[in-house]
XYZ file of C-alpha atoms in Angstrom:
566
model
C -99.378 127.757 296.454
C -98.089 127.656 293.010
C -98.154 124.221 291.292
C -94.878 122.622 290.334
C -94.359 122.268 286.729
C -93.348 118.933 286.066
C -91.345 117.849 282.954
C -93.196 116.439 279.866
C -93.204 112.788 279.372
C -90.277 111.760 277.227
C -87.630 113.498 279.738
C -86.173 111.488 282.493
C -89.703 110.738 284.202
C -90.547 108.641 281.472
C -87.270 106.779 281.259
C -87.567 106.208 284.936
C -91.228 104.765 284.688
C -90.303 102.570 281.830
C -87.030 101.156 283.680
C -89.092 100.570 286.825
C -91.706 98.653 284.756
C -89.117 96.721 283.048
C -87.256 95.541 286.384
C -90.666 94.996 288.179
C -92.176 93.013 285.252
C -95.221 95.572 284.987
C -96.581 96.790 281.642
C -95.667 100.060 280.883
C -98.620 102.467 280.068
C -97.186 105.476 278.283
C -100.815 106.942 277.687
C -101.332 107.080 281.637
C -98.154 108.858 282.133
C -99.114 111.500 279.363
C -102.516 111.850 281.199
C -101.063 112.226 284.509
C -98.636 115.075 283.663
C -101.174 116.621 281.205
C -100.862 120.283 281.406
C -104.095 122.538 281.474
C -104.615 126.271 281.845
C -104.176 126.152 285.613
C -100.699 123.561 285.291
C -100.180 119.997 285.888
C -103.064 117.901 286.639
C -101.022 116.403 289.892
C -99.722 118.988 292.295
C -97.880 116.238 294.403
C -95.491 115.266 291.779
C -94.159 111.933 290.778
C -95.555 109.921 293.779
C -99.212 109.438 293.137
C -98.290 108.082 289.485
C -95.806 105.692 290.948
C -98.005 104.315 293.694
C -101.283 104.244 291.462
C -99.858 102.839 287.831
C -96.695 100.818 289.051
C -96.298 99.859 292.786
C -99.938 98.886 292.862
C -99.399 96.291 289.951
C -96.269 94.688 291.201
C -96.378 90.849 291.915
C -93.965 89.034 293.504
C -92.197 87.640 290.546
C -89.240 90.416 289.805
C -85.841 90.227 290.537
C -85.199 91.925 293.648
C -81.444 92.362 293.270
C -81.930 94.194 289.827
C -84.515 96.446 291.570
C -81.997 97.009 294.420
C -79.232 97.646 291.776
C -81.574 100.402 290.198
C -82.532 102.166 293.375
C -78.689 102.250 294.239
C -77.725 103.713 290.954
C -80.093 106.386 291.430
C -79.158 107.453 295.005
C -75.357 106.364 295.108
C -73.804 109.346 293.177
C -75.440 111.873 295.544
C -75.180 110.106 298.978
C -71.881 107.920 298.896
C -68.955 109.561 300.772
C -66.199 111.012 298.834
C -63.527 109.911 301.457
C -61.562 106.724 299.946
C -62.929 103.530 301.307
C -61.194 100.019 301.907
C -64.084 98.368 299.917
C -65.148 98.326 296.391
C -68.255 99.973 294.837
C -69.916 96.651 294.605
C -69.198 95.744 298.062
C -70.811 99.017 299.196
C -73.782 98.178 297.066
C -74.027 94.623 299.006
C -73.822 96.584 302.398
C -76.642 99.001 301.183
C -78.921 95.949 300.584
C -78.028 94.370 303.808
C -78.895 97.746 305.373
C -82.335 97.584 303.915
C -82.762 94.140 305.292
C -81.609 94.886 308.954
C -83.227 98.502 309.114
C -85.914 99.364 311.468
C -89.610 99.563 309.769
C -89.909 103.197 309.922
C -88.995 106.295 308.041
C -86.169 107.708 307.878
C -84.414 104.283 307.602
C -81.775 103.575 310.292
C -79.961 100.524 311.547
C -79.984 100.334 315.405
C -76.515 99.447 317.545
C -77.945 96.012 318.009
C -78.169 95.199 314.658
C -74.874 96.919 313.737
C -73.004 94.549 316.187
C -74.900 91.614 314.634
C -73.810 92.597 311.090
C -70.053 93.285 312.277
C -69.989 89.877 314.092
C -71.221 87.996 310.950
C -68.362 90.059 308.970
C -65.650 89.132 311.531
C -66.510 85.634 311.710
C -66.594 85.352 307.893
C -63.154 86.734 307.853
C -62.094 84.130 310.246
C -60.888 86.530 312.915
C -62.225 86.860 316.574
C -64.801 89.447 317.600
C -63.386 92.504 319.595
C -66.343 93.298 321.956
C -64.415 95.715 323.965
C -63.735 97.992 320.625
C -67.318 97.779 319.710
C -68.221 98.975 323.325
C -65.915 101.957 322.881
C -67.543 102.546 319.472
C -70.933 102.708 321.309
C -69.739 105.040 324.004
C -68.761 107.480 321.431
C -71.801 107.110 319.678
C -73.936 110.121 319.070
C -76.665 110.087 321.586
C -79.044 112.486 319.549
C -79.357 109.524 317.047
C -80.891 106.188 317.367
C -78.943 104.464 314.679
C -76.961 104.811 311.491
C -78.200 105.553 307.921
C -77.083 103.250 305.024
C -74.242 105.905 303.939
C -72.871 106.027 307.350
C -72.845 102.130 307.743
C -71.109 101.815 304.436
C -68.467 104.085 305.742
C -68.272 102.496 308.954
C -67.335 99.196 307.165
C -65.449 100.727 304.583
C -62.930 102.674 306.560
C -61.480 99.423 308.012
C -62.199 100.143 311.847
C -63.463 96.704 312.379
C -61.163 94.817 309.866
C -57.618 96.137 310.818
C -54.959 93.805 309.349
C -57.295 92.147 306.826
C -56.589 92.722 303.066
C -59.422 94.025 300.550
C -59.700 90.664 299.127
C -60.548 89.160 302.542
C -63.111 91.773 303.390
C -64.805 91.487 299.939
C -65.332 87.613 300.514
C -66.795 88.245 303.850
C -69.230 90.790 302.433
C -70.234 88.603 299.739
C -70.445 85.595 302.161
C -72.900 87.712 304.505
C -74.737 89.002 301.418
C -75.472 85.409 300.227
C -76.748 84.307 303.661
C -78.878 87.236 304.472
C -80.278 88.392 301.125
C -80.092 85.638 298.834
C -81.038 83.143 301.461
C -77.953 80.906 300.876
C -77.875 78.529 303.779
C -74.692 76.404 302.537
C -72.586 76.085 299.528
C -69.421 74.222 298.384
C -68.136 71.787 295.993
C -69.268 68.131 295.922
C -69.152 65.139 293.607
C -72.748 63.938 292.037
C -73.656 60.891 290.337
C -75.372 61.385 286.954
C -78.918 60.124 286.210
C -78.197 58.989 282.543
C -74.317 58.034 282.103
C -73.895 57.094 285.927
C -70.536 59.036 286.018
C -69.479 61.207 288.843
C -68.849 64.876 288.335
C -67.720 67.647 290.564
C -70.455 70.263 290.926
C -70.942 73.899 292.979
C -73.741 73.136 295.013
C -75.762 76.047 296.653
C -78.691 75.299 299.310
C -81.685 77.779 299.679
C -84.800 77.437 301.549
C -86.516 75.402 299.138
C -84.149 74.543 296.320
C -80.538 73.145 296.008
C -78.847 74.132 292.609
C -75.733 72.872 291.192
C -73.145 74.690 288.820
C -70.155 73.980 286.896
C -68.020 76.080 289.187
C -68.512 78.588 292.072
C -69.032 81.743 289.494
C -72.494 80.445 289.098
C -72.493 81.186 285.392
C -73.379 77.843 283.942
C -76.072 76.146 286.013
C -76.578 72.307 285.537
C -79.777 71.808 287.364
C -81.988 72.097 290.509
C -83.085 69.943 293.187
C -86.565 70.857 294.392
C -87.162 70.678 297.963
C -90.508 70.091 299.793
C -91.913 68.738 303.026
C -91.816 65.017 301.464
C -88.216 65.116 300.626
C -85.439 63.390 302.853
C -81.826 62.860 303.236
C -80.081 59.632 304.123
C -76.288 58.539 304.616
C -74.955 55.798 302.372
C -72.277 53.373 302.889
C -68.862 54.002 300.806
C -69.190 52.162 297.514
C -67.753 52.158 293.762
C -64.509 53.890 295.459
C -66.545 56.770 296.584
C -66.584 57.789 300.256
C -68.696 60.072 302.357
C -71.944 59.330 300.563
C -75.444 60.523 301.172
C -78.617 60.375 299.257
C -81.480 63.002 298.638
C -84.811 61.409 297.881
C -87.567 63.614 296.284
C -90.907 62.951 294.739
C -89.569 61.641 291.366
C -85.902 61.445 291.630
C -83.065 60.430 293.962
C -79.528 62.181 293.896
C -76.500 60.452 295.234
C -73.853 62.860 296.206
C -70.257 62.412 297.680
C -68.826 65.040 300.130
C -65.015 65.661 300.331
C -64.862 64.388 303.865
C -67.051 63.002 306.786
C -67.346 66.489 308.306
C -68.704 68.087 305.290
C -71.041 65.173 304.601
C -72.501 65.447 308.089
C -72.616 69.301 307.870
C -74.563 68.833 304.395
C -76.863 66.210 305.701
C -77.621 68.486 308.790
C -78.362 71.514 306.686
C -80.533 69.903 304.124
C -82.449 68.121 306.963
C -83.154 71.363 308.891
C -84.232 72.938 305.526
C -86.763 70.029 305.185
C -87.957 70.499 308.552
C -88.440 74.223 308.290
C -90.456 73.496 305.025
C -92.618 71.245 307.028
C -93.335 73.798 309.660
C -93.768 76.654 307.326
C -91.101 78.630 308.978
C -88.698 81.138 307.443
C -85.016 81.085 306.868
C -83.027 80.969 310.084
C -81.557 84.455 309.739
C -85.085 86.169 308.857
C -86.531 84.241 312.060
C -83.767 85.430 314.138
C -84.116 89.095 312.788
C -87.884 88.834 313.732
C -87.083 87.697 317.163
C -84.503 90.500 317.677
C -87.122 93.043 316.581
C -89.665 91.577 318.735
C -87.271 91.507 321.589
C -86.426 95.278 321.127
C -90.053 96.077 320.950
C -90.795 94.307 324.270
C -87.950 95.848 326.121
C -89.236 99.442 324.510
C -92.670 98.615 325.997
C -91.302 97.418 329.299
C -89.319 100.766 329.458
C -92.373 102.871 328.587
C -94.415 101.075 331.030
C -91.785 101.691 333.632
C -91.830 105.230 332.932
C -95.670 105.356 333.135
C -95.566 104.035 336.376
C -92.794 106.631 337.565
C -95.019 109.360 336.151
C -98.105 108.176 338.044
C -96.065 107.672 341.469
C -94.881 111.438 340.891
C -98.350 112.534 340.076
C -99.526 110.796 343.072
C -96.809 112.348 345.305
C -97.360 115.880 343.881
C -101.121 115.419 344.562
C -100.407 114.471 348.285
C -98.100 117.382 348.434
C -100.949 119.532 347.430
C -103.148 118.099 349.959
C -100.846 118.642 352.875
C -100.359 122.176 351.692
C -104.044 122.695 351.654
C -104.135 121.429 355.086
C -101.278 123.354 356.327
C -103.182 126.510 354.864
C -106.203 125.624 356.815
C -104.346 125.108 359.884
C -102.652 128.623 359.594
C -106.088 130.297 358.664
C -107.399 128.344 361.863
C -104.560 129.719 363.988
C -104.767 133.130 362.563
C -108.610 133.124 363.239
C -108.341 131.719 366.660
C -105.532 134.554 367.561
C -107.972 137.411 366.452
C -110.762 135.914 368.320
C -108.263 135.559 371.287
C -107.724 139.255 371.011
C -111.059 140.251 370.877
C -111.794 138.215 373.618
C -109.109 139.597 375.695
C -110.411 142.944 374.977
C -113.926 141.931 375.543
C -112.715 140.469 378.930
C -110.909 143.490 379.923
C -114.013 145.599 379.392
C -116.631 143.197 380.686
C -114.563 141.485 383.171
C -116.826 142.522 386.074
C -120.059 142.469 384.159
C -119.835 139.200 381.958
C -118.217 136.539 384.371
C -120.419 133.978 382.933
C -119.141 134.781 379.359
C -115.628 134.313 380.664
C -116.315 130.727 381.489
C -117.867 130.173 378.105
C -114.782 131.756 376.099
C -112.496 129.418 378.319
C -114.390 126.385 377.327
C -114.223 127.788 373.764
C -110.570 128.175 373.880
C -110.075 124.773 375.150
C -111.977 123.374 372.288
C -109.939 125.250 369.817
C -106.930 124.014 371.505
C -107.958 120.412 371.229
C -108.743 121.078 367.492
C -105.256 122.590 366.894
C -103.710 119.526 368.614
C -105.934 117.267 366.477
C -104.760 118.980 363.214
C -101.234 119.070 364.339
C -101.489 115.166 364.884
C -103.063 114.957 361.274
C -100.173 117.100 359.915
C -97.533 114.811 361.540
C -99.496 111.772 359.974
C -99.279 113.379 356.524
C -95.591 114.248 356.978
C -94.932 110.781 358.168
C -96.690 109.203 354.845
C -94.629 111.747 352.724
C -91.619 109.997 354.105
C -92.717 106.638 353.570
C -93.532 107.538 350.123
C -89.882 108.944 349.687
C -88.489 105.730 350.962
C -90.673 103.784 348.702
C -89.256 106.035 345.831
C -85.770 105.311 346.825
C -86.275 101.517 347.111
C -87.887 101.466 343.688
C -84.865 103.397 342.191
C -82.698 100.684 343.908
C -84.795 97.864 342.452
C -84.354 99.213 339.013
C -80.863 99.694 339.238
C -80.565 95.886 340.547
C -82.576 94.945 337.387
C -80.250 96.873 335.112
C -77.240 95.235 336.708
C -79.001 91.912 336.466
C -79.545 92.661 332.784
C -75.962 93.505 332.296
C -74.802 90.326 334.263
C -76.954 88.189 331.952
C -75.622 89.670 328.867
C -72.175 89.107 330.346
C -72.915 85.419 330.783
C -74.408 85.238 327.450
C -71.103 86.519 325.735
C -69.096 84.228 327.660
C -71.416 81.390 326.681
C -70.725 82.318 322.930
C -66.951 82.685 323.487
C -66.950 79.122 325.004
C -69.104 77.951 322.050
C -66.627 79.417 319.639
C -63.690 77.700 321.619
C -65.426 74.495 321.611
C -66.113 74.757 317.996
C -62.642 75.488 317.219
C -61.226 72.821 319.360
C -63.703 70.234 317.711
C -62.314 71.244 314.337
C -58.879 70.570 315.655
C -59.666 67.125 316.891
C -61.198 66.537 313.490
C -58.011 67.478 311.906
C -55.881 65.357 314.258
C -58.305 62.310 313.478
C -58.007 62.783 309.690
C -54.044 62.755 310.184
C -54.392 59.465 312.452
C -56.392 57.852 309.855
C -53.808 58.728 307.180
C -50.767 57.149 309.243
C -53.008 54.120 309.942
C -53.572 53.647 306.088
C -49.726 54.144 305.486
C -48.641 51.874 308.110
C -51.253 48.942 307.243
C -48.467 47.339 304.775
C -45.660 47.271 307.483
C -48.151 45.943 309.991
C -49.025 42.958 307.505
C -45.214 42.464 306.980
C -44.861 42.256 310.554
C -47.749 40.065 311.129
C -45.955 37.416 308.692
C -42.716 37.488 310.853
C -44.694 37.366 313.839
C -46.341 33.985 312.363
C -42.873 32.754 311.445
C -41.614 33.458 314.697
C -44.478 31.910 316.479
C -43.932 28.721 314.496
C -40.229 28.742 315.490
C -41.161 29.275 319.129
C -43.760 26.396 318.744
C -40.897 23.963 317.914
C -38.582 25.257 320.317
C -41.392 24.689 322.991
C -41.845 21.024 321.555
C -37.978 20.522 321.837
C -38.267 21.981 325.503
C -41.150 19.625 326.369
C -39.041 16.685 325.049
C -36.051 17.651 326.778
C -38.140 18.130 330.017
C -39.536 14.707 329.692
C -36.077 13.099 329.115
C -34.744 15.274 332.352
C -37.604 13.576 334.300
C -36.603 10.198 333.021
C -32.906 11.149 334.014
C -34.089 12.262 337.317
C -36.111 8.927 338.111
C -33.124 7.019 336.999
C -31.074 8.999 339.470
C -33.251 8.421 342.266
C -33.304 4.758 341.647
C -29.562 4.451 341.821
C -29.274 6.741 344.828
C -31.969 4.205 346.560
C -29.746 1.308 345.558
C -26.385 2.923 346.614
C -28.069 3.481 350.050
C -29.090 -0.234 350.272
C -25.747 -1.204 349.109
C -23.959 0.878 352.010
C -25.877 -0.644 354.423
C -25.262 -4.180 353.305
C -21.394 -3.970 352.883
C -18.588 -1.791 353.698
C -16.426 -2.921 350.673
C -16.121 -0.718 347.743
C -15.891 -3.721 345.477
C -19.574 -4.607 346.060
C -21.690 -4.252 342.982
C -24.951 -2.222 342.582
C -27.819 -3.061 340.302
C -28.257 -1.250 337.084
C -31.333 0.476 335.834
C -32.509 -0.221 332.139
C -29.231 -2.169 331.373
C -26.754 0.390 332.887
C -24.196 -1.195 335.558
C -22.088 1.337 337.621
C -19.500 0.029 340.087
C -19.071 2.459 343.304
C -15.114 3.050 343.008
C -12.882 5.221 345.096
C -13.383 8.890 344.415
C -11.570 9.711 341.220
C -9.047 12.377 341.546
C -10.833 14.258 338.481
C -13.570 16.522 339.298
C -17.128 14.991 339.389
C -19.906 16.316 337.314
C -22.316 18.202 339.434
C -25.927 18.715 338.639
C -28.667 20.887 340.055
C -29.646 17.782 342.195
C -25.921 17.038 343.229
C -23.318 14.661 341.907
C -24.363 13.099 338.518
C -24.833 9.480 338.186
C -23.190 9.543 335.054
C -19.485 10.250 333.865
C -19.007 13.079 331.541
C -18.472 10.391 328.572
C -21.668 8.312 329.467
C -23.561 11.779 329.379
C -22.101 12.610 326.050
C -22.914 9.222 324.738
C -26.416 9.533 325.857
C -26.984 13.055 324.483
C -25.671 11.795 321.116
C -28.443 8.999 321.333
C -31.113 11.443 322.066
C -30.253 13.707 318.940
C -30.195 10.613 316.798
C -33.676 9.541 317.903
C -34.989 13.037 317.580
C -33.363 13.060 313.932
C -35.261 9.929 313.040
C -38.456 11.190 314.342
């Protein structure tokens, strides 16, 4: 085969090599490139093209200190023009690049790279969750039904077209979709576990400044704003760090503290919910550092791959068992067929021998009677053998029927297992939906709680004013109760006076019938029993009063003067 003539160094191969070395932070060796593509009389030294040079002089020298995003962007630039669809997309080219990088992260570890339907569902769920809409499982199931069975998954460009045509983001504007793609990109590729605005206390001037915080697996970076252009510092996390909640102070609320080896950082969140979310996220990150575990999304991706491998191995094992069972069944069929042929041959031989025997019997019946008896015995033995062979054949046929029944039961068991897996998947999806509803209701309760707190704060002044009025009214009520007790005491005294007068009247009625008799008085009061007046008597709750209206008014006046004096 003729060797391919590669371009001389200085063309696009040298430019590509130089750019790769720059991005991967590998020293560029133009002499090695010149030597690799040196021409001789028979053609280029390498008949395999550029790949041997790339592996030997560039990729083998790569360390883990280069910018992976810049490397991805360079690879994207090399292949996007040729492979990206010409159809109009609902997303920008920058969003398409992020989908391409996410594809490289979620694709299977074999060439050509594809993303399987399970990972497609995972990515679309993350995007819909980031857009704040509910996941349409039925729509995705319909998409899987129409999926090409000849393919195991989608390529990077097919995935970009799937996301870009808006099939699973109907009703969303371009900016919302772009923000969702960026959020998923930050989580899966940049390992951003949490980000948001908080207020940080300075170490020198002790002032409080709002910063944009970004939490990653081993570091918290804070910036002036969310565009990440002006970085103000880092908080390096390790297994010795810890996070603690702080009480409100200096007019700052929702405080928490991050303790590191040589520094502590006081931070104020916007509300209690954000504070708890940040504390939990930082605590989980430190716990993962102690365990030496990867970020949650990478660990979940590895678990999904292991689960797919396990299911594939189980399916292959089941297919192997089915093949073994089928081979065993075929072997039994072959054995039965061989037995049947032997029986037919035996029957054929027996028929021929019988024919010969009959001919011999006709010819030698008179001469060989002894031989006739012997032939009868032989015939009886042959019949017993045929019966025995028939019984064995029936047993073999019964075994075949049992194997067929066993095969049908195995198929039913496999169908039951498949149905159980579908039921398990349905229950898992129902649990996920219930968790999402619980999360939304919890958020709504948090909102109501905040509104209630605001209402309580606004009515605090009114409550204080009502408390003052209540104290004044209680004082007035206390005075009224004291007056009522005084009146009750005076009423009891008056009742005692009335009882004394009543007893004296009863004694006077027994002693004399004359209306001119006098009755004794109590505490200086003397009252004559006179004939009833024509005017109406004063009636109390206990009967006729012992005093006249004028006397009662005089006594009331006296009580008031005493109370005024007191």
